[in-house]
Structures are given as C-alpha cells and as structure tokens.
Amino acid sequence: MKPYLDEYVQYLEDEKGLSRSTIASYRADLQGFLAFAAEREVTHPREVNRTLLGLYVGRLRQQGKAASSLLRCTASLRSFFQYLVRQAVIVQDPTQLLDNPKPERKPPKSLTVEQVDKLLSAPDSGTPQGARDKAMLELLYASGIKVSELVNLSIHDIHLEMRFLRCAVSGGKERILPITPIAAESVALYVRDMRDKLMRDAGEDALFLNSLGTRLTRQGFWKIIKKYGKLADIDEDITPHTLRHSFAMHLLQNGADLRSVQEMLGHSALSTTGMYQSAKKSMKEVYDHYHPRS
C-alpha cells in the first residue's frame, strides 16, 4: 500500500496545501497502520475492512495513546481511504462504520481547600471594595453559582438570617441555595457597612456595585479574582469559574452525593418527580455536612 500512501501525501502537498507538520502527522499515522496491516499480510487497500481498522485502533489504545492521538489517527485513516475512493482504487470506504474514539473529558481545574482559604482571606474587609470582594468570593465558594448569576443578584435575592439565596435561571425558574455562615457574615458586613459607600443611586437594587455605583459586570469580577489570586500567591490560573469547580469538587471529595451537588450547580437531570423531591429534601443536610466552610 506504500505507493498509494506516497500518492496521497503528494496530493496533500500539491492540492490541499497543508503545512509540513500536518502532512508529517498524516504520514506517520498512516505508516503505522500500513505496518500493522502488513503484519497481517494485508497489502492492498481493497483488503482493508472495518475489523482490521478496529484492531489497529485497539492496539493504539493498549499502547496508552491519548484520546486526542486516537482521534487524529482515525481522521487520517478516513481522509486516506476517502481519497482512494475518489481515485477509484477502492469502491467502498472501510472507515464509514469505524467508531470515533471518545475525547477525554478532563476534570475542571479546582483549588485545594488551603488555596481557597488563602484566596478568600486576601481581600481587606476594612474598605468598601475589599468588603464587597470578600463577600463575592465567599458567596461564590459557598453556593457554586456562576459568575453571571453572582453579578445578577439583587439585594432582595439573599436572605442572611436563614442563610440562603435565590438564583434566577432560564425559563423563569429559580434555585434556592444554602450558603455558609462565613459567607452570610461577609455579605452582611458588606451590606450593612460598605454598600452605601459605593452607592450613587438609592434606587439601584444590585447587590454588588462597582466604583460608579452601578451593577458590577462579569468582566469586572474577572479582574477582581485575578488580583486576589496574585495576592494569595496562587500559581494556578484562576478564572471566575474556579471557585464554582472547587465548590463542587470539595463537596464530592468530602462524601456528598453527586445528585445533590448537581442540583446545587443547576445541572440536575433528575428523571422523576420522586427523585427530584428526594434530592431537594436532603440538599440542606448534605450541604451543612459536607461543605468545608459550613
């Protein structure tokens, strides 16, 4: 099959205009397959079938190849055999029924409990901005809400005595989420002593205000969390989603059940009302028992 590979590579160079590195990757992937086929005395493209291709991908998987490498190799094989069909070398493409390897789903990046403690201790609560920032960071880690949900909170959405917040979601629905005592105290300090110092318009109902007295934006919070990541000497790249991931990871690591955590995050896919009610009843208990700062 090598002559056909040489013709294919020439086609990639002359007609597709691919870079040298891309062509080299295609060649390497296909050379590996041709060697594998030769071991089984398969020397012509028309002798290749789905079974042989599947065995080859299986060998690569046994060799510990990453999912990204398997996907690239599969793409190389598809392209090669599609080319051979167009050139009338073969009648049917053997890769048509070849399953694509599933891409790896890497766990989201999260901080350790110690790193979270350092991050949440970084703001100076003695200033209006510092008290606001402390309250926002504590609230994110306490509830696992998205940053867009955080900045959209209004002053009436949080109930400090009962320690819960109301979070609006799409479709006119809402989630009621518990928060830690520390988060409730931080928000209470900000609302009681500092929010008025940022306010310009008494009619503004946004919970978290910027220096202009208007609702803080997602972009504004991005700068805030980057700032405190540096102050806390955290080397990891911290994004506004980091505390949400850390919230979920720490609950699960401490033994919380996945279903309750999914509901808190708003990712719940409970299939029956009974299952939904069961998770709803246990959420507060699970939260208080498993959240590191509860």
C-alpha positions as a Python dict, from the first residue, in 0.01 Angstrom:
ca = {
    (1, 'M'): (0, 0, 0),
    (2, 'K'): (301, 228, 20),
    (3, 'P'): (268, 358, -340),
    (4, 'Y'): (-83, 475, -260),
    (5, 'L'): (43, 647, 55),
    (6, 'D'): (310, 830, -145),
    (7, 'E'): (48, 945, -396),
    (8, 'Y'): (-178, 1061, -114),
    (9, 'V'): (98, 1261, 52),
    (10, 'Q'): (177, 1424, -281),
    (11, 'Y'): (-191, 1512, -314),
    (12, 'L'): (-187, 1675, 30),
    (13, 'E'): (115, 1883, -68),
    (14, 'D'): (2, 1988, -417),
    (15, 'E'): (-373, 2025, -389),
    (16, 'K'): (-458, 2067, -22),
    (17, 'G'): (-168, 2297, 61),
    (18, 'L'): (-127, 2160, 412),
    (19, 'S'): (170, 2253, 627),
    (20, 'R'): (470, 2025, 650),
    (21, 'S'): (398, 1938, 1011),
    (22, 'T'): (37, 1842, 932),
    (23, 'I'): (144, 1628, 637),
    (24, 'A'): (411, 1463, 853),
    (25, 'S'): (143, 1374, 1110),
    (26, 'Y'): (-79, 1220, 840),
    (27, 'R'): (215, 1021, 703),
    (28, 'A'): (319, 892, 1045),
    (29, 'D'): (-35, 785, 1132),
    (30, 'L'): (-78, 600, 803),
    (31, 'Q'): (266, 442, 808),
    (32, 'G'): (180, 294, 1146),
    (33, 'F'): (-139, 147, 1005),
    (34, 'L'): (33, 12, 693),
    (35, 'A'): (292, -166, 906),
    (36, 'F'): (13, -313, 1120),
    (37, 'A'): (-172, -431, 807),
    (38, 'A'): (147, -582, 662),
    (39, 'E'): (188, -792, 977),
    (40, 'R'): (-147, -948, 883),
    (41, 'E'): (-50, -986, 517),
    (42, 'V'): (-288, -713, 404),
    (43, 'T'): (-110, -538, 119),
    (44, 'H'): (-384, -373, -89),
    (45, 'P'): (-640, -111, 21),
    (46, 'R'): (-932, -324, -101),
    (47, 'E'): (-838, -588, 158),
    (48, 'V'): (-882, -342, 445),
    (49, 'N'): (-1207, -375, 638),
    (50, 'R'): (-1366, -233, 949),
    (51, 'T'): (-1241, -521, 1163),
    (52, 'L'): (-879, -455, 1073),
    (53, 'L'): (-920, -84, 1138),
    (54, 'G'): (-1083, -153, 1474),
    (55, 'L'): (-800, -387, 1574),
    (56, 'Y'): (-549, -117, 1488),
    (57, 'V'): (-724, 147, 1696),
    (58, 'G'): (-746, -107, 1976),
    (59, 'R'): (-371, -164, 1963),
    (60, 'L'): (-309, 210, 1984),
    (61, 'R'): (-537, 228, 2285),
    (62, 'Q'): (-348, -59, 2451),
    (63, 'Q'): (-25, 131, 2390),
    (64, 'G'): (-165, 412, 2602),
    (65, 'K'): (-223, 661, 2324),
    (66, 'A'): (-419, 966, 2435),
    (67, 'A'): (-775, 1014, 2307),
    (68, 'S'): (-656, 1315, 2106),
    (69, 'S'): (-399, 1097, 1929),
    (70, 'L'): (-661, 831, 1858),
    (71, 'L'): (-895, 1092, 1712),
    (72, 'R'): (-621, 1231, 1491),
    (73, 'C'): (-523, 884, 1367),
    (74, 'T'): (-886, 800, 1291),
    (75, 'A'): (-917, 1125, 1096),
    (76, 'S'): (-601, 1038, 900),
    (77, 'L'): (-740, 697, 808),
    (78, 'R'): (-1074, 842, 699),
    (79, 'S'): (-907, 1102, 480),
    (80, 'F'): (-677, 844, 319),
    (81, 'F'): (-949, 595, 231),
    (82, 'Q'): (-1185, 867, 110),
    (83, 'Y'): (-907, 976, -123),
    (84, 'L'): (-871, 619, -251),
    (85, 'V'): (-1245, 603, -322),
    (86, 'R'): (-1226, 924, -523),
    (87, 'Q'): (-931, 780, -716),
    (88, 'A'): (-1133, 461, -788),
    (89, 'V'): (-871, 248, -614),
    (90, 'I'): (-1143, 104, -392),
    (91, 'V'): (-1521, 101, -426),
    (92, 'Q'): (-1626, 134, -63),
    (93, 'D'): (-1471, 334, 220),
    (94, 'P'): (-1391, 89, 506),
    (95, 'T'): (-1382, 374, 759),
    (96, 'Q'): (-1751, 458, 714),
    (97, 'L'): (-1859, 239, 1003),
    (98, 'L'): (-1549, 299, 1215),
    (99, 'D'): (-1641, 441, 1556),
    (100, 'N'): (-1474, 763, 1662),
    (101, 'P'): (-1281, 735, 1990),
    (102, 'K'): (-1449, 942, 2259),
    (103, 'P'): (-1249, 1254, 2351),
    (104, 'E'): (-1108, 1274, 2701),
    (105, 'R'): (-1313, 1470, 2950),
    (106, 'K'): (-1057, 1627, 3176),
    (107, 'P'): (-1181, 1724, 3522),
    (108, 'P'): (-1217, 2100, 3562),
    (109, 'K'): (-939, 2279, 3740),
    (110, 'S'): (-1006, 2343, 4106),
    (111, 'L'): (-815, 2474, 4405),
    (112, 'T'): (-727, 2290, 4722),
    (113, 'V'): (-911, 2382, 5042),
    (114, 'E'): (-593, 2553, 5162),
    (115, 'Q'): (-569, 2760, 4843),
    (116, 'V'): (-934, 2859, 4874),
    (117, 'D'): (-873, 2973, 5232),
    (118, 'K'): (-582, 3191, 5114),
    (119, 'L'): (-784, 3337, 4828),
    (120, 'L'): (-1086, 3416, 5045),
    (121, 'S'): (-865, 3576, 5309),
    (122, 'A'): (-690, 3807, 5062),
    (123, 'P'): (-943, 4098, 5046),
    (124, 'D'): (-925, 4379, 5305),
    (125, 'S'): (-1275, 4394, 5452),
    (126, 'G'): (-1199, 4736, 5601),
    (127, 'T'): (-1260, 4908, 5267),
    (128, 'P'): (-1582, 4919, 5061),
    (129, 'Q'): (-1423, 4742, 4765),
    (130, 'G'): (-1249, 4490, 4987),
    (131, 'A'): (-1565, 4408, 5180),
    (132, 'R'): (-1753, 4367, 4851),
    (133, 'D'): (-1482, 4144, 4706),
    (134, 'K'): (-1469, 3931, 5021),
    (135, 'A'): (-1847, 3888, 5011),
    (136, 'M'): (-1844, 3792, 4642),
    (137, 'L'): (-1565, 3536, 4678),
    (138, 'E'): (-1722, 3381, 4987),
    (139, 'L'): (-2061, 3368, 4816),
    (140, 'L'): (-1923, 3201, 4503),
    (141, 'Y'): (-1749, 2930, 4700),
    (142, 'A'): (-2044, 2892, 4936),
    (143, 'S'): (-2307, 2844, 4666),
    (144, 'G'): (-2133, 2726, 4348),
    (145, 'I'): (-2330, 2975, 4138),
    (146, 'K'): (-2194, 3104, 3808),
    (147, 'V'): (-2033, 3447, 3791),
    (148, 'S'): (-2315, 3569, 3567),
    (149, 'E'): (-2560, 3460, 3837),
    (150, 'L'): (-2349, 3627, 4106),
    (151, 'V'): (-2338, 3970, 3940),
    (152, 'N'): (-2712, 3948, 3858),
    (153, 'L'): (-2805, 3908, 4225),
    (154, 'S'): (-3021, 4185, 4367),
    (155, 'I'): (-3027, 4297, 4728),
    (156, 'H'): (-3357, 4111, 4779),
    (157, 'D'): (-3223, 3779, 4646),
    (158, 'I'): (-3019, 3697, 4955),
    (159, 'H'): (-3162, 3612, 5299),
    (160, 'L'): (-2888, 3629, 5558),
    (161, 'E'): (-3073, 3516, 5869),
    (162, 'M'): (-3196, 3199, 5701),
    (163, 'R'): (-2866, 3162, 5511),
    (164, 'F'): (-2991, 3112, 5157),
    (165, 'L'): (-3002, 3294, 4825),
    (166, 'R'): (-3245, 3294, 4537),
    (167, 'C'): (-3080, 3246, 4198),
    (168, 'A'): (-3278, 3307, 3878),
    (169, 'V'): (-3225, 3060, 3594),
    (170, 'S'): (-3353, 3039, 3237),
    (171, 'G'): (-3719, 2978, 3171),
    (172, 'G'): (-3835, 3193, 3461),
    (173, 'K'): (-3733, 2931, 3716),
    (174, 'E'): (-3510, 2978, 4019),
    (175, 'R'): (-3283, 2783, 4251),
    (176, 'I'): (-3284, 2828, 4627),
    (177, 'L'): (-2935, 2760, 4756),
    (178, 'P'): (-2793, 2747, 5109),
    (179, 'I'): (-2482, 2947, 5198),
    (180, 'T'): (-2223, 2908, 5472),
    (181, 'P'): (-2228, 3114, 5795),
    (182, 'I'): (-1898, 3274, 5688),
    (183, 'A'): (-2047, 3382, 5356),
    (184, 'A'): (-2357, 3516, 5529),
    (185, 'E'): (-2142, 3717, 5772),
    (186, 'S'): (-1928, 3857, 5489),
    (187, 'V'): (-2231, 3965, 5287),
    (188, 'A'): (-2393, 4113, 5600),
    (189, 'L'): (-2081, 4322, 5671),
    (190, 'Y'): (-2074, 4449, 5314),
    (191, 'V'): (-2447, 4530, 5301),
    (192, 'R'): (-2460, 4685, 5647),
    (193, 'D'): (-2141, 4891, 5649),
    (194, 'M'): (-1997, 4930, 5298),
    (195, 'R'): (-2254, 4905, 5018),
    (196, 'D'): (-2389, 5257, 5083),
    (197, 'K'): (-2039, 5396, 5033),
    (198, 'L'): (-2040, 5262, 4676),
    (199, 'M'): (-2399, 5359, 4602),
    (200, 'R'): (-2479, 5663, 4385),
    (201, 'D'): (-2846, 5595, 4318),
    (202, 'A'): (-3072, 5492, 4606),
    (203, 'G'): (-3291, 5307, 4357),
    (204, 'E'): (-3014, 5068, 4248),
    (205, 'D'): (-3103, 4718, 4369),
    (206, 'A'): (-2790, 4533, 4250),
    (207, 'L'): (-2625, 4353, 4540),
    (208, 'F'): (-2270, 4410, 4421),
    (209, 'L'): (-2180, 4759, 4299),
    (210, 'N'): (-1877, 4891, 4112),
    (211, 'S'): (-1697, 5220, 4177),
    (212, 'L'): (-1960, 5403, 3967),
    (213, 'G'): (-2239, 5276, 4189),
    (214, 'T'): (-2386, 5051, 3921),
    (215, 'R'): (-2408, 4674, 3890),
    (216, 'L'): (-2068, 4503, 3876),
    (217, 'T'): (-2003, 4319, 3547),
    (218, 'R'): (-1857, 3978, 3472),
    (219, 'Q'): (-1552, 4150, 3323),
    (220, 'G'): (-1511, 4350, 3642),
    (221, 'F'): (-1520, 4036, 3852),
    (222, 'W'): (-1265, 3869, 3624),
    (223, 'K'): (-1013, 4143, 3714),
    (224, 'I'): (-1101, 4111, 4082),
    (225, 'I'): (-1039, 3737, 4110),
    (226, 'K'): (-715, 3764, 3910),
    (227, 'K'): (-598, 4033, 4154),
    (228, 'Y'): (-662, 3822, 4463),
    (229, 'G'): (-512, 3514, 4303),
    (230, 'K'): (-184, 3705, 4279),
    (231, 'L'): (-215, 3845, 4632),
    (232, 'A'): (-270, 3493, 4764),
    (233, 'D'): (40, 3366, 4577),
    (234, 'I'): (-161, 3102, 4393),
    (235, 'D'): (32, 2983, 4087),
    (236, 'E'): (-265, 2817, 3918),
    (237, 'D'): (-451, 3017, 3656),
    (238, 'I'): (-765, 3129, 3839),
    (239, 'T'): (-1077, 3209, 3638),
    (240, 'P'): (-1422, 3321, 3755),
    (241, 'H'): (-1532, 2956, 3721),
    (242, 'T'): (-1255, 2825, 3950),
    (243, 'L'): (-1448, 2867, 4275),
    (244, 'R'): (-1756, 2701, 4122),
    (245, 'H'): (-1546, 2398, 4029),
    (246, 'S'): (-1377, 2399, 4370),
    (247, 'F'): (-1716, 2412, 4542),
    (248, 'A'): (-1831, 2101, 4358),
    (249, 'M'): (-1505, 1910, 4388),
    (250, 'H'): (-1470, 1970, 4763),
    (251, 'L'): (-1826, 1862, 4836),
    (252, 'L'): (-1778, 1541, 4639),
    (253, 'Q'): (-1437, 1474, 4792),
    (254, 'N'): (-1592, 1506, 5137),
    (255, 'G'): (-1855, 1245, 5051),
    (256, 'A'): (-2155, 1443, 4924),
    (257, 'D'): (-2372, 1254, 4676),
    (258, 'L'): (-2346, 1357, 4312),
    (259, 'R'): (-2718, 1413, 4270),
    (260, 'S'): (-2737, 1684, 4538),
    (261, 'V'): (-2427, 1858, 4404),
    (262, 'Q'): (-2572, 1852, 4052),
    (263, 'E'): (-2887, 2018, 4180),
    (264, 'M'): (-2691, 2287, 4360),
    (265, 'L'): (-2498, 2361, 4045),
    (266, 'G'): (-2814, 2372, 3836),
    (267, 'H'): (-2702, 2073, 3629),
    (268, 'S'): (-2964, 1840, 3773),
    (269, 'A'): (-3112, 1585, 3534),
    (270, 'L'): (-3340, 1403, 3776),
    (271, 'S'): (-3573, 1186, 3572),
    (272, 'T'): (-3872, 1161, 3804),
    (273, 'T'): (-4052, 1389, 4047),
    (274, 'G'): (-3985, 1143, 4325),
    (275, 'M'): (-3612, 1156, 4268),
    (276, 'Y'): (-3626, 1535, 4248),
    (277, 'Q'): (-3812, 1567, 4577),
    (278, 'S'): (-3575, 1326, 4745),
    (279, 'A'): (-3271, 1532, 4643),
    (280, 'K'): (-3448, 1855, 4740),
    (281, 'K'): (-3521, 1732, 5090),
    (282, 'S'): (-3164, 1629, 5154),
    (283, 'M'): (-2985, 1926, 4997),
    (284, 'K'): (-2959, 2140, 5311),
    (285, 'E'): (-2846, 1843, 5519),
    (286, 'V'): (-2587, 1739, 5259),
    (287, 'Y'): (-2463, 2097, 5227),
    (288, 'D'): (-2420, 2158, 5600),
    (289, 'H'): (-2248, 1824, 5649),
    (290, 'Y'): (-2006, 1831, 5358),
    (291, 'H'): (-1915, 2193, 5270),
    (292, 'P'): (-1567, 2269, 5412),
    (293, 'R'): (-1668, 2613, 5545),
    (294, 'S'): (-2018, 2526, 5666),
}
